[in-house]
Amino acid sequence: MTRIRALLALVLVATLALPAYTCEGYRAPDGALVDEVPAGADSSAYVAAEVPHRPLEDFDARTLTAWGKLSLYLWPLFVVAALFARHGWRGSKPLLAVEAVLPPVSAWFLLNAVVVGDIAYGAVISLISLTALWIVGFVDFVRSRRGRTLPAARS
């Protein structure tokens, strides 16, 4: 299960490079994408187009909001690293409980971020990865609560 988590975490990180949502905009004569035709410009020279927006296109390392947005995509890597570092499941019940809560929270924030436009394929892939992470984490959490012996993290 940990290898599945690792794969899903990498897929989630890869979605940072994909568009999360698109908005209606215009393509300028020079090829640039703009939200609206500038005042005084010839509107016939601007062609309607979809403007893709990526999750970190406006990343500013000085703001806490930017780091929070980045953590929505990176937290699974830390969970996987913690599970691999434990060399097994003993004592990781709190980690499994946290992992069962984080995917829905991340998905909620992701959906709130993309409501400004039309959802794009990057957000869909992110939501699929988060759903799969939640299912894997929830299954392991339920198994650990029942007292079953869980496989070692490296198996």
CSV table of N, CA and C in Angstrom, one decimal:
chain,number,residue,atom,x,y,z
A,1,MET,N,0.8,-1.2,0.0
A,1,MET,CA,0.0,0.0,0.0
A,1,MET,C,0.9,1.3,0.0
A,2,THR,N,2.0,1.2,0.6
A,2,THR,CA,2.9,2.4,0.7
A,2,THR,C,3.4,2.7,-0.7
A,3,ARG,N,3.7,1.7,-1.5
A,3,ARG,CA,4.1,2.0,-2.9
A,3,ARG,C,3.0,2.6,-3.7
A,4,ILE,N,1.8,2.2,-3.5
A,4,ILE,CA,0.7,2.9,-4.2
A,4,ILE,C,0.6,4.3,-3.7
A,5,ARG,N,0.7,4.6,-2.4
A,5,ARG,CA,0.7,5.9,-1.9
A,5,ARG,C,1.8,6.8,-2.6
A,6,ALA,N,3.0,6.2,-2.7
A,6,ALA,CA,4.1,6.9,-3.3
A,6,ALA,C,3.8,7.3,-4.7
A,7,LEU,N,3.3,6.4,-5.5
A,7,LEU,CA,2.9,6.7,-6.9
A,7,LEU,C,1.8,7.7,-6.9
A,8,LEU,N,0.8,7.6,-6.1
A,8,LEU,CA,-0.3,8.7,-6.1
A,8,LEU,C,0.3,10.0,-5.7
A,9,ALA,N,1.2,10.0,-4.7
A,9,ALA,CA,1.8,11.3,-4.3
A,9,ALA,C,2.6,11.9,-5.4
A,10,LEU,N,3.3,11.2,-6.2
A,10,LEU,CA,4.1,11.7,-7.3
A,10,LEU,C,3.1,12.2,-8.4
A,11,VAL,N,2.0,11.5,-8.6
A,11,VAL,CA,1.1,12.0,-9.6
A,11,VAL,C,0.5,13.3,-9.1
A,12,LEU,N,0.2,13.4,-7.9
A,12,LEU,CA,-0.4,14.7,-7.3
A,12,LEU,C,0.6,15.8,-7.5
A,13,VAL,N,1.9,15.6,-7.2
A,13,VAL,CA,2.9,16.6,-7.4
A,13,VAL,C,3.0,17.0,-8.9
A,14,ALA,N,2.9,16.0,-9.7
A,14,ALA,CA,3.0,16.3,-11.2
A,14,ALA,C,1.9,17.2,-11.7
A,15,THR,N,0.8,17.1,-11.0
A,15,THR,CA,-0.4,18.0,-11.5
A,15,THR,C,-0.1,19.5,-11.2
A,16,LEU,N,0.9,19.8,-10.5
A,16,LEU,CA,1.2,21.2,-10.3
A,16,LEU,C,1.6,21.9,-11.7
A,17,ALA,N,2.1,21.1,-12.6
A,17,ALA,CA,2.5,21.6,-13.9
A,17,ALA,C,1.3,21.6,-14.9
A,18,LEU,N,0.1,21.1,-14.5
A,18,LEU,CA,-1.0,21.0,-15.4
A,18,LEU,C,-2.0,22.1,-15.1
A,19,PRO,N,-2.8,22.6,-16.0
A,19,PRO,CA,-3.8,23.6,-15.7
A,19,PRO,C,-4.9,23.0,-14.7
A,20,ALA,N,-5.2,23.8,-13.7
A,20,ALA,CA,-6.2,23.5,-12.8
A,20,ALA,C,-7.6,24.0,-13.2
A,21,TYR,N,-7.7,25.1,-13.8
A,21,TYR,CA,-8.9,25.6,-14.4
A,21,TYR,C,-8.6,26.6,-15.5
A,22,THR,N,-9.7,26.8,-16.3
A,22,THR,CA,-9.6,27.7,-17.4
A,22,THR,C,-10.6,28.8,-17.3
A,23,CYS,N,-10.3,30.0,-17.9
A,23,CYS,CA,-11.2,31.1,-17.9
A,23,CYS,C,-11.3,31.6,-19.4
A,24,GLU,N,-12.4,32.3,-19.7
A,24,GLU,CA,-12.5,32.9,-21.0
A,24,GLU,C,-11.6,34.1,-21.0
A,25,GLY,N,-10.9,34.3,-22.1
A,25,GLY,CA,-10.0,35.4,-22.3
A,25,GLY,C,-9.9,35.7,-23.8
A,26,TYR,N,-8.8,36.4,-24.1
A,26,TYR,CA,-8.6,36.8,-25.5
A,26,TYR,C,-7.1,36.6,-25.8
A,27,ARG,N,-6.8,36.2,-27.1
A,27,ARG,CA,-5.5,36.1,-27.6
A,27,ARG,C,-5.2,37.4,-28.3
A,28,ALA,N,-4.1,38.1,-27.8
A,28,ALA,CA,-3.7,39.4,-28.4
A,28,ALA,C,-3.0,39.1,-29.8
A,29,PRO,N,-2.9,40.2,-30.6
A,29,PRO,CA,-2.2,40.0,-31.9
A,29,PRO,C,-0.8,39.5,-31.7
A,30,ASP,N,-0.1,39.8,-30.6
A,30,ASP,CA,1.3,39.3,-30.4
A,30,ASP,C,1.3,37.9,-29.8
A,31,GLY,N,0.1,37.2,-29.6
A,31,GLY,CA,0.1,35.9,-29.1
A,31,GLY,C,-0.1,35.7,-27.6
A,32,ALA,N,-0.1,36.9,-26.9
A,32,ALA,CA,-0.2,36.8,-25.4
A,32,ALA,C,-1.7,36.6,-25.1
A,33,LEU,N,-2.0,35.9,-23.9
A,33,LEU,CA,-3.3,35.7,-23.5
A,33,LEU,C,-3.7,36.8,-22.5
A,34,VAL,N,-4.8,37.5,-22.7
A,34,VAL,CA,-5.2,38.6,-21.8
A,34,VAL,C,-6.7,38.3,-21.3
A,35,ASP,N,-7.1,38.8,-20.2
A,35,ASP,CA,-8.4,38.6,-19.6
A,35,ASP,C,-9.4,39.4,-20.4
A,36,GLU,N,-9.1,40.6,-20.8
A,36,GLU,CA,-10.0,41.5,-21.5
A,36,GLU,C,-9.3,42.3,-22.5
A,37,VAL,N,-10.0,42.8,-23.5
A,37,VAL,CA,-9.4,43.7,-24.5
A,37,VAL,C,-9.1,45.0,-23.9
A,38,PRO,N,-7.8,45.5,-24.0
A,38,PRO,CA,-7.4,46.8,-23.4
A,38,PRO,C,-8.3,47.9,-24.0
A,39,ALA,N,-8.5,48.9,-23.2
A,39,ALA,CA,-9.3,50.1,-23.7
A,39,ALA,C,-8.5,50.8,-24.8
A,40,GLY,N,-9.3,51.1,-25.8
A,40,GLY,CA,-8.7,51.8,-27.0
A,40,GLY,C,-8.0,50.9,-28.0
A,41,ALA,N,-8.0,49.6,-27.7
A,41,ALA,CA,-7.4,48.6,-28.7
A,41,ALA,C,-8.5,48.2,-29.7
A,42,ASP,N,-8.0,47.7,-30.8
A,42,ASP,CA,-8.9,47.2,-31.9
A,42,ASP,C,-9.4,45.8,-31.4
A,43,SER,N,-10.7,45.8,-31.1
A,43,SER,CA,-11.3,44.5,-30.6
A,43,SER,C,-11.3,43.4,-31.6
A,44,SER,N,-11.3,43.7,-32.9
A,44,SER,CA,-11.3,42.7,-33.9
A,44,SER,C,-10.0,42.0,-34.0
A,45,ALA,N,-8.9,42.6,-33.5
A,45,ALA,CA,-7.6,41.9,-33.5
A,45,ALA,C,-7.4,40.9,-32.4
A,46,TYR,N,-8.3,40.9,-31.4
A,46,TYR,CA,-8.3,40.0,-30.3
A,46,TYR,C,-9.2,38.8,-30.6
A,47,VAL,N,-8.8,37.6,-30.4
A,47,VAL,CA,-9.6,36.4,-30.7
A,47,VAL,C,-9.9,35.7,-29.3
A,48,ALA,N,-11.2,35.3,-29.2
A,48,ALA,CA,-11.6,34.6,-28.0
A,48,ALA,C,-10.8,33.4,-27.8
A,49,ALA,N,-10.4,33.1,-26.5
A,49,ALA,CA,-9.6,31.9,-26.2
A,49,ALA,C,-9.8,31.5,-24.8
A,50,GLU,N,-9.5,30.2,-24.5
A,50,GLU,CA,-9.5,29.8,-23.1
A,50,GLU,C,-8.1,30.0,-22.5
A,51,VAL,N,-8.1,30.6,-21.3
A,51,VAL,CA,-6.8,30.9,-20.6
A,51,VAL,C,-6.6,29.9,-19.5
A,52,PRO,N,-5.6,29.0,-19.7
A,52,PRO,CA,-5.3,28.0,-18.6
A,52,PRO,C,-4.6,28.7,-17.4
A,53,HIS,N,-5.0,28.2,-16.2
A,53,HIS,CA,-4.4,28.7,-15.0
A,53,HIS,C,-3.8,27.5,-14.2
A,54,ARG,N,-2.6,27.6,-13.9
A,54,ARG,CA,-1.9,26.5,-13.1
A,54,ARG,C,-1.9,26.8,-11.6
A,55,PRO,N,-1.8,25.8,-10.8
A,55,PRO,CA,-1.9,26.0,-9.3
A,55,PRO,C,-0.9,27.0,-8.8
A,56,LEU,N,0.3,27.0,-9.3
A,56,LEU,CA,1.3,27.9,-8.7
A,56,LEU,C,1.8,29.0,-9.6
A,57,GLU,N,0.9,29.4,-10.5
A,57,GLU,CA,1.3,30.5,-11.4
A,57,GLU,C,1.5,31.8,-10.8
A,58,ASP,N,0.9,32.1,-9.6
A,58,ASP,CA,1.1,33.3,-8.9
A,58,ASP,C,1.8,33.1,-7.6
A,59,PHE,N,2.6,32.1,-7.5
A,59,PHE,CA,3.3,31.7,-6.2
A,59,PHE,C,4.2,32.8,-5.8
A,60,ASP,N,4.0,33.3,-4.5
A,60,ASP,CA,4.8,34.3,-3.9
A,60,ASP,C,5.3,33.7,-2.6
A,61,ALA,N,6.6,33.4,-2.5
A,61,ALA,CA,7.2,32.7,-1.3
A,61,ALA,C,7.1,33.6,-0.1
A,62,ARG,N,6.7,34.8,-0.2
A,62,ARG,CA,6.6,35.7,1.0
A,62,ARG,C,5.2,35.6,1.7
A,63,THR,N,4.3,34.9,1.1
A,63,THR,CA,3.0,34.8,1.7
A,63,THR,C,2.7,33.4,2.2
A,64,LEU,N,1.9,33.3,3.3
A,64,LEU,CA,1.6,32.1,3.9
A,64,LEU,C,0.5,31.3,3.0
A,65,THR,N,-0.3,32.1,2.3
A,65,THR,CA,-1.3,31.5,1.4
A,65,THR,C,-0.6,30.6,0.3
A,66,ALA,N,0.5,31.1,-0.2
A,66,ALA,CA,1.2,30.4,-1.3
A,66,ALA,C,1.7,29.1,-0.8
A,67,TRP,N,2.3,29.1,0.4
A,67,TRP,CA,2.8,27.9,1.0
A,67,TRP,C,1.7,26.9,1.4
A,68,GLY,N,0.6,27.4,1.8
A,68,GLY,CA,-0.6,26.6,2.1
A,68,GLY,C,-1.1,25.9,0.8
A,69,LYS,N,-1.1,26.6,-0.3
A,69,LYS,CA,-1.5,26.0,-1.6
A,69,LYS,C,-0.5,25.0,-2.0
A,70,LEU,N,0.8,25.2,-1.8
A,70,LEU,CA,1.8,24.2,-2.2
A,70,LEU,C,1.6,23.0,-1.3
A,71,SER,N,1.3,23.2,0.0
A,71,SER,CA,1.2,22.0,0.9
A,71,SER,C,0.1,21.1,0.5
A,72,LEU,N,-1.0,21.6,-0.2
A,72,LEU,CA,-2.1,20.8,-0.6
A,72,LEU,C,-1.6,19.7,-1.6
A,73,TYR,N,-0.5,20.0,-2.3
A,73,TYR,CA,0.0,19.0,-3.2
A,73,TYR,C,1.2,18.2,-2.7
A,74,LEU,N,1.9,18.7,-1.7
A,74,LEU,CA,3.1,18.0,-1.2
A,74,LEU,C,2.9,17.2,0.0
A,75,TRP,N,1.8,17.3,0.8
A,75,TRP,CA,1.7,16.6,2.0
A,75,TRP,C,1.8,15.1,1.8
A,76,PRO,N,1.3,14.5,0.7
A,76,PRO,CA,1.4,13.0,0.6
A,76,PRO,C,2.9,12.5,0.6
A,77,LEU,N,3.8,13.3,0.1
A,77,LEU,CA,5.2,12.9,0.1
A,77,LEU,C,5.7,12.8,1.5
A,78,PHE,N,5.3,13.7,2.4
A,78,PHE,CA,5.7,13.6,3.8
A,78,PHE,C,5.1,12.4,4.5
A,79,VAL,N,3.9,12.0,4.2
A,79,VAL,CA,3.3,10.9,4.8
A,79,VAL,C,4.0,9.6,4.3
A,80,VAL,N,4.3,9.5,3.0
A,80,VAL,CA,5.0,8.4,2.4
A,80,VAL,C,6.4,8.2,3.0
A,81,ALA,N,7.1,9.4,3.2
A,81,ALA,CA,8.4,9.3,3.8
A,81,ALA,C,8.3,8.9,5.2
A,82,ALA,N,7.3,9.3,5.9
A,82,ALA,CA,7.2,8.8,7.3
A,82,ALA,C,6.9,7.3,7.4
A,83,LEU,N,6.1,6.9,6.5
A,83,LEU,CA,5.7,5.4,6.5
A,83,LEU,C,7.0,4.6,6.1
A,84,PHE,N,7.7,5.0,5.2
A,84,PHE,CA,9.0,4.3,4.8
A,84,PHE,C,10.0,4.4,5.9
A,85,ALA,N,10.1,5.5,6.6
A,85,ALA,CA,11.0,5.6,7.7
A,85,ALA,C,10.7,4.7,8.9
A,86,ARG,N,9.5,4.4,9.0
A,86,ARG,CA,9.1,3.5,10.2
A,86,ARG,C,9.4,2.1,10.0
A,87,HIS,N,9.7,1.6,8.8
A,87,HIS,CA,10.0,0.2,8.5
A,87,HIS,C,8.9,-0.7,9.0
A,88,GLY,N,7.7,-0.3,8.9
A,88,GLY,CA,6.6,-1.1,9.3
A,88,GLY,C,5.5,-0.2,9.9
A,89,TRP,N,4.4,-0.8,10.4
A,89,TRP,CA,3.3,-0.1,10.8
A,89,TRP,C,3.1,0.1,12.3
A,90,ARG,N,4.0,-0.4,13.1
A,90,ARG,CA,3.8,-0.3,14.5
A,90,ARG,C,3.9,1.2,14.9
A,91,GLY,N,2.9,1.6,15.6
A,91,GLY,CA,3.0,3.0,16.1
A,91,GLY,C,2.5,4.1,15.1
A,92,SER,N,2.0,3.6,13.9
A,92,SER,CA,1.7,4.6,12.9
A,92,SER,C,0.2,4.9,12.9
A,93,LYS,N,-0.6,4.5,13.8
A,93,LYS,CA,-2.1,4.7,13.8
A,93,LYS,C,-2.4,6.2,13.8
A,94,PRO,N,-1.7,7.0,14.5
A,94,PRO,CA,-2.0,8.5,14.4
A,94,PRO,C,-1.7,9.0,13.0
A,95,LEU,N,-0.7,8.5,12.4
A,95,LEU,CA,-0.4,8.9,11.0
A,95,LEU,C,-1.5,8.4,10.0
A,96,LEU,N,-2.0,7.2,10.2
A,96,LEU,CA,-3.0,6.8,9.4
A,96,LEU,C,-4.3,7.6,9.6
A,97,ALA,N,-4.6,8.0,10.8
A,97,ALA,CA,-5.8,8.8,11.1
A,97,ALA,C,-5.7,10.1,10.4
A,98,VAL,N,-4.5,10.8,10.5
A,98,VAL,CA,-4.3,12.0,9.8
A,98,VAL,C,-4.4,11.9,8.3
A,99,GLU,N,-3.9,10.8,7.8
A,99,GLU,CA,-4.0,10.5,6.3
A,99,GLU,C,-5.4,10.3,5.9
A,100,ALA,N,-6.3,9.8,6.7
A,100,ALA,CA,-7.6,9.6,6.4
A,100,ALA,C,-8.4,10.9,6.3
A,101,VAL,N,-7.9,12.0,6.9
A,101,VAL,CA,-8.5,13.3,7.0
A,101,VAL,C,-8.0,14.2,5.9
A,102,LEU,N,-6.7,14.2,5.6
A,102,LEU,CA,-6.1,15.2,4.7
A,102,LEU,C,-6.6,15.1,3.3
A,103,PRO,N,-6.9,14.0,2.6
A,103,PRO,CA,-7.3,14.0,1.2
A,103,PRO,C,-8.7,14.8,1.0
A,104,PRO,N,-9.7,14.6,1.9
A,104,PRO,CA,-10.9,15.3,1.7
A,104,PRO,C,-10.7,16.8,1.9
A,105,VAL,N,-9.9,17.2,2.9
A,105,VAL,CA,-9.6,18.6,3.1
A,105,VAL,C,-8.9,19.2,1.9
A,106,SER,N,-7.9,18.5,1.4
A,106,SER,CA,-7.2,19.0,0.2
A,106,SER,C,-8.1,19.2,-1.0
A,107,ALA,N,-9.0,18.2,-1.2
A,107,ALA,CA,-9.9,18.2,-2.3
A,107,ALA,C,-10.9,19.4,-2.1
A,108,TRP,N,-11.3,19.7,-0.9
A,108,TRP,CA,-12.2,20.8,-0.7
A,108,TRP,C,-11.5,22.1,-1.1
A,109,PHE,N,-10.3,22.3,-0.6
A,109,PHE,CA,-9.6,23.5,-0.9
A,109,PHE,C,-9.3,23.6,-2.4
A,110,LEU,N,-9.0,22.5,-3.1
A,110,LEU,CA,-8.7,22.5,-4.5
A,110,LEU,C,-10.0,22.9,-5.3
A,111,LEU,N,-11.1,22.3,-4.9
A,111,LEU,CA,-12.4,22.7,-5.6
A,111,LEU,C,-12.7,24.2,-5.3
A,112,ASN,N,-12.5,24.7,-4.2
A,112,ASN,CA,-12.7,26.1,-3.9
A,112,ASN,C,-11.8,27.0,-4.7
A,113,ALA,N,-10.6,26.5,-5.0
A,113,ALA,CA,-9.7,27.3,-5.8
A,113,ALA,C,-10.0,27.3,-7.3
A,114,VAL,N,-10.7,26.3,-7.8
A,114,VAL,CA,-11.0,26.3,-9.2
A,114,VAL,C,-12.4,26.7,-9.6
A,115,VAL,N,-13.2,27.2,-8.6
A,115,VAL,CA,-14.6,27.6,-8.9
A,115,VAL,C,-14.6,28.9,-9.7
A,116,VAL,N,-13.5,29.6,-9.8
A,116,VAL,CA,-13.5,30.9,-10.6
A,116,VAL,C,-13.6,30.6,-12.1
A,117,GLY,N,-13.3,29.4,-12.5
A,117,GLY,CA,-13.4,29.1,-14.0
A,117,GLY,C,-13.9,27.7,-14.2
A,118,ASP,N,-13.6,27.2,-15.4
A,118,ASP,CA,-14.0,25.9,-15.7
A,118,ASP,C,-12.9,24.9,-15.3
A,119,ILE,N,-13.3,23.8,-14.6
A,119,ILE,CA,-12.3,22.9,-14.1
A,119,ILE,C,-11.5,22.3,-15.3
A,120,ALA,N,-10.2,22.1,-15.2
A,120,ALA,CA,-9.4,21.6,-16.2
A,120,ALA,C,-8.9,20.2,-15.8
A,121,TYR,N,-8.2,19.6,-16.8
A,121,TYR,CA,-7.7,18.2,-16.5
A,121,TYR,C,-6.7,18.1,-15.4
A,122,GLY,N,-6.0,19.1,-15.1
A,122,GLY,CA,-5.0,19.0,-14.0
A,122,GLY,C,-5.8,18.8,-12.7
A,123,ALA,N,-6.8,19.6,-12.5
A,123,ALA,CA,-7.6,19.5,-11.2
A,123,ALA,C,-8.3,18.1,-11.2
A,124,VAL,N,-8.8,17.6,-12.3
A,124,VAL,CA,-9.5,16.3,-12.3
A,124,VAL,C,-8.5,15.2,-11.9
A,125,ILE,N,-7.3,15.2,-12.4
A,125,ILE,CA,-6.3,14.2,-12.1
A,125,ILE,C,-5.9,14.4,-10.6
A,126,SER,N,-5.8,15.6,-10.1
A,126,SER,CA,-5.5,15.8,-8.7
A,126,SER,C,-6.6,15.2,-7.8
A,127,LEU,N,-7.9,15.5,-8.2
A,127,LEU,CA,-9.0,14.9,-7.4
A,127,LEU,C,-9.0,13.4,-7.4
A,128,ILE,N,-8.7,12.8,-8.6
A,128,ILE,CA,-8.7,11.4,-8.6
A,128,ILE,C,-7.5,10.8,-7.7
A,129,SER,N,-6.4,11.5,-7.7
A,129,SER,CA,-5.3,11.1,-6.9
A,129,SER,C,-5.6,11.2,-5.4
A,130,LEU,N,-6.3,12.3,-5.1
A,130,LEU,CA,-6.7,12.5,-3.7
A,130,LEU,C,-7.7,11.5,-3.2
A,131,THR,N,-8.6,11.2,-4.1
A,131,THR,CA,-9.6,10.2,-3.8
A,131,THR,C,-9.0,8.8,-3.6
A,132,ALA,N,-8.1,8.4,-4.4
A,132,ALA,CA,-7.4,7.2,-4.3
A,132,ALA,C,-6.5,7.2,-3.0
A,133,LEU,N,-5.9,8.3,-2.7
A,133,LEU,CA,-5.1,8.4,-1.4
A,133,LEU,C,-6.0,8.2,-0.2
A,134,TRP,N,-7.2,8.8,-0.3
A,134,TRP,CA,-8.1,8.7,0.8
A,134,TRP,C,-8.6,7.2,1.0
A,135,ILE,N,-8.9,6.6,-0.1
A,135,ILE,CA,-9.3,5.2,-0.1
A,135,ILE,C,-8.2,4.3,0.5
A,136,VAL,N,-7.0,4.4,0.1
A,136,VAL,CA,-5.9,3.6,0.6
A,136,VAL,C,-5.7,3.9,2.1
A,137,GLY,N,-5.7,5.2,2.4
A,137,GLY,CA,-5.5,5.6,3.8
A,137,GLY,C,-6.6,5.1,4.7
A,138,PHE,N,-7.8,5.2,4.2
A,138,PHE,CA,-9.0,4.8,5.0
A,138,PHE,C,-9.0,3.3,5.2
A,139,VAL,N,-8.7,2.5,4.2
A,139,VAL,CA,-8.6,1.1,4.3
A,139,VAL,C,-7.6,0.7,5.3
A,140,ASP,N,-6.4,1.3,5.3
A,140,ASP,CA,-5.3,1.0,6.2
A,140,ASP,C,-5.7,1.4,7.7
A,141,PHE,N,-6.4,2.5,7.8
A,141,PHE,CA,-6.9,2.9,9.1
A,141,PHE,C,-7.9,2.0,9.7
A,142,VAL,N,-8.9,1.5,8.9
A,142,VAL,CA,-9.9,0.6,9.3
A,142,VAL,C,-9.2,-0.7,9.7
A,143,ARG,N,-8.3,-1.2,8.9
A,143,ARG,CA,-7.6,-2.4,9.2
A,143,ARG,C,-6.8,-2.3,10.6
A,144,SER,N,-6.2,-1.2,10.8
A,144,SER,CA,-5.4,-1.0,12.0
A,144,SER,C,-6.3,-0.9,13.2
A,145,ARG,N,-7.5,-0.4,13.1
A,145,ARG,CA,-8.5,-0.3,14.2
A,145,ARG,C,-9.0,-1.6,14.5
A,146,ARG,N,-9.1,-2.5,13.6
A,146,ARG,CA,-9.6,-3.9,13.9
A,146,ARG,C,-8.5,-4.8,14.5
A,147,GLY,N,-7.3,-4.3,14.6
A,147,GLY,CA,-6.2,-5.0,15.2
A,147,GLY,C,-5.6,-6.0,14.2
A,148,ARG,N,-5.9,-5.9,13.0
A,148,ARG,CA,-5.2,-6.8,12.0
A,148,ARG,C,-3.7,-6.5,11.9
A,149,THR,N,-3.0,-7.5,11.6
A,149,THR,CA,-1.6,-7.2,11.3
A,149,THR,C,-1.4,-6.7,9.9
A,150,LEU,N,-0.8,-5.6,9.8
A,150,LEU,CA,-0.6,-4.9,8.5
A,150,LEU,C,0.7,-5.3,7.9
A,151,PRO,N,0.8,-5.3,6.6
A,151,PRO,CA,2.1,-5.6,6.0
A,151,PRO,C,3.2,-4.5,6.3
A,152,ALA,N,4.4,-4.8,6.2
A,152,ALA,CA,5.5,-3.9,6.4
A,152,ALA,C,5.4,-2.8,5.3
A,153,ALA,N,5.9,-1.6,5.6
A,153,ALA,CA,5.9,-0.5,4.7
A,153,ALA,C,6.7,-0.8,3.4
A,154,ARG,N,7.7,-1.7,3.5
A,154,ARG,CA,8.5,-1.9,2.3
A,154,ARG,C,8.0,-3.1,1.4
A,155,SER,N,7.0,-3.7,1.9
A,155,SER,CA,6.5,-4.9,1.1
A,155,SER,C,5.6,-4.5,-0.1
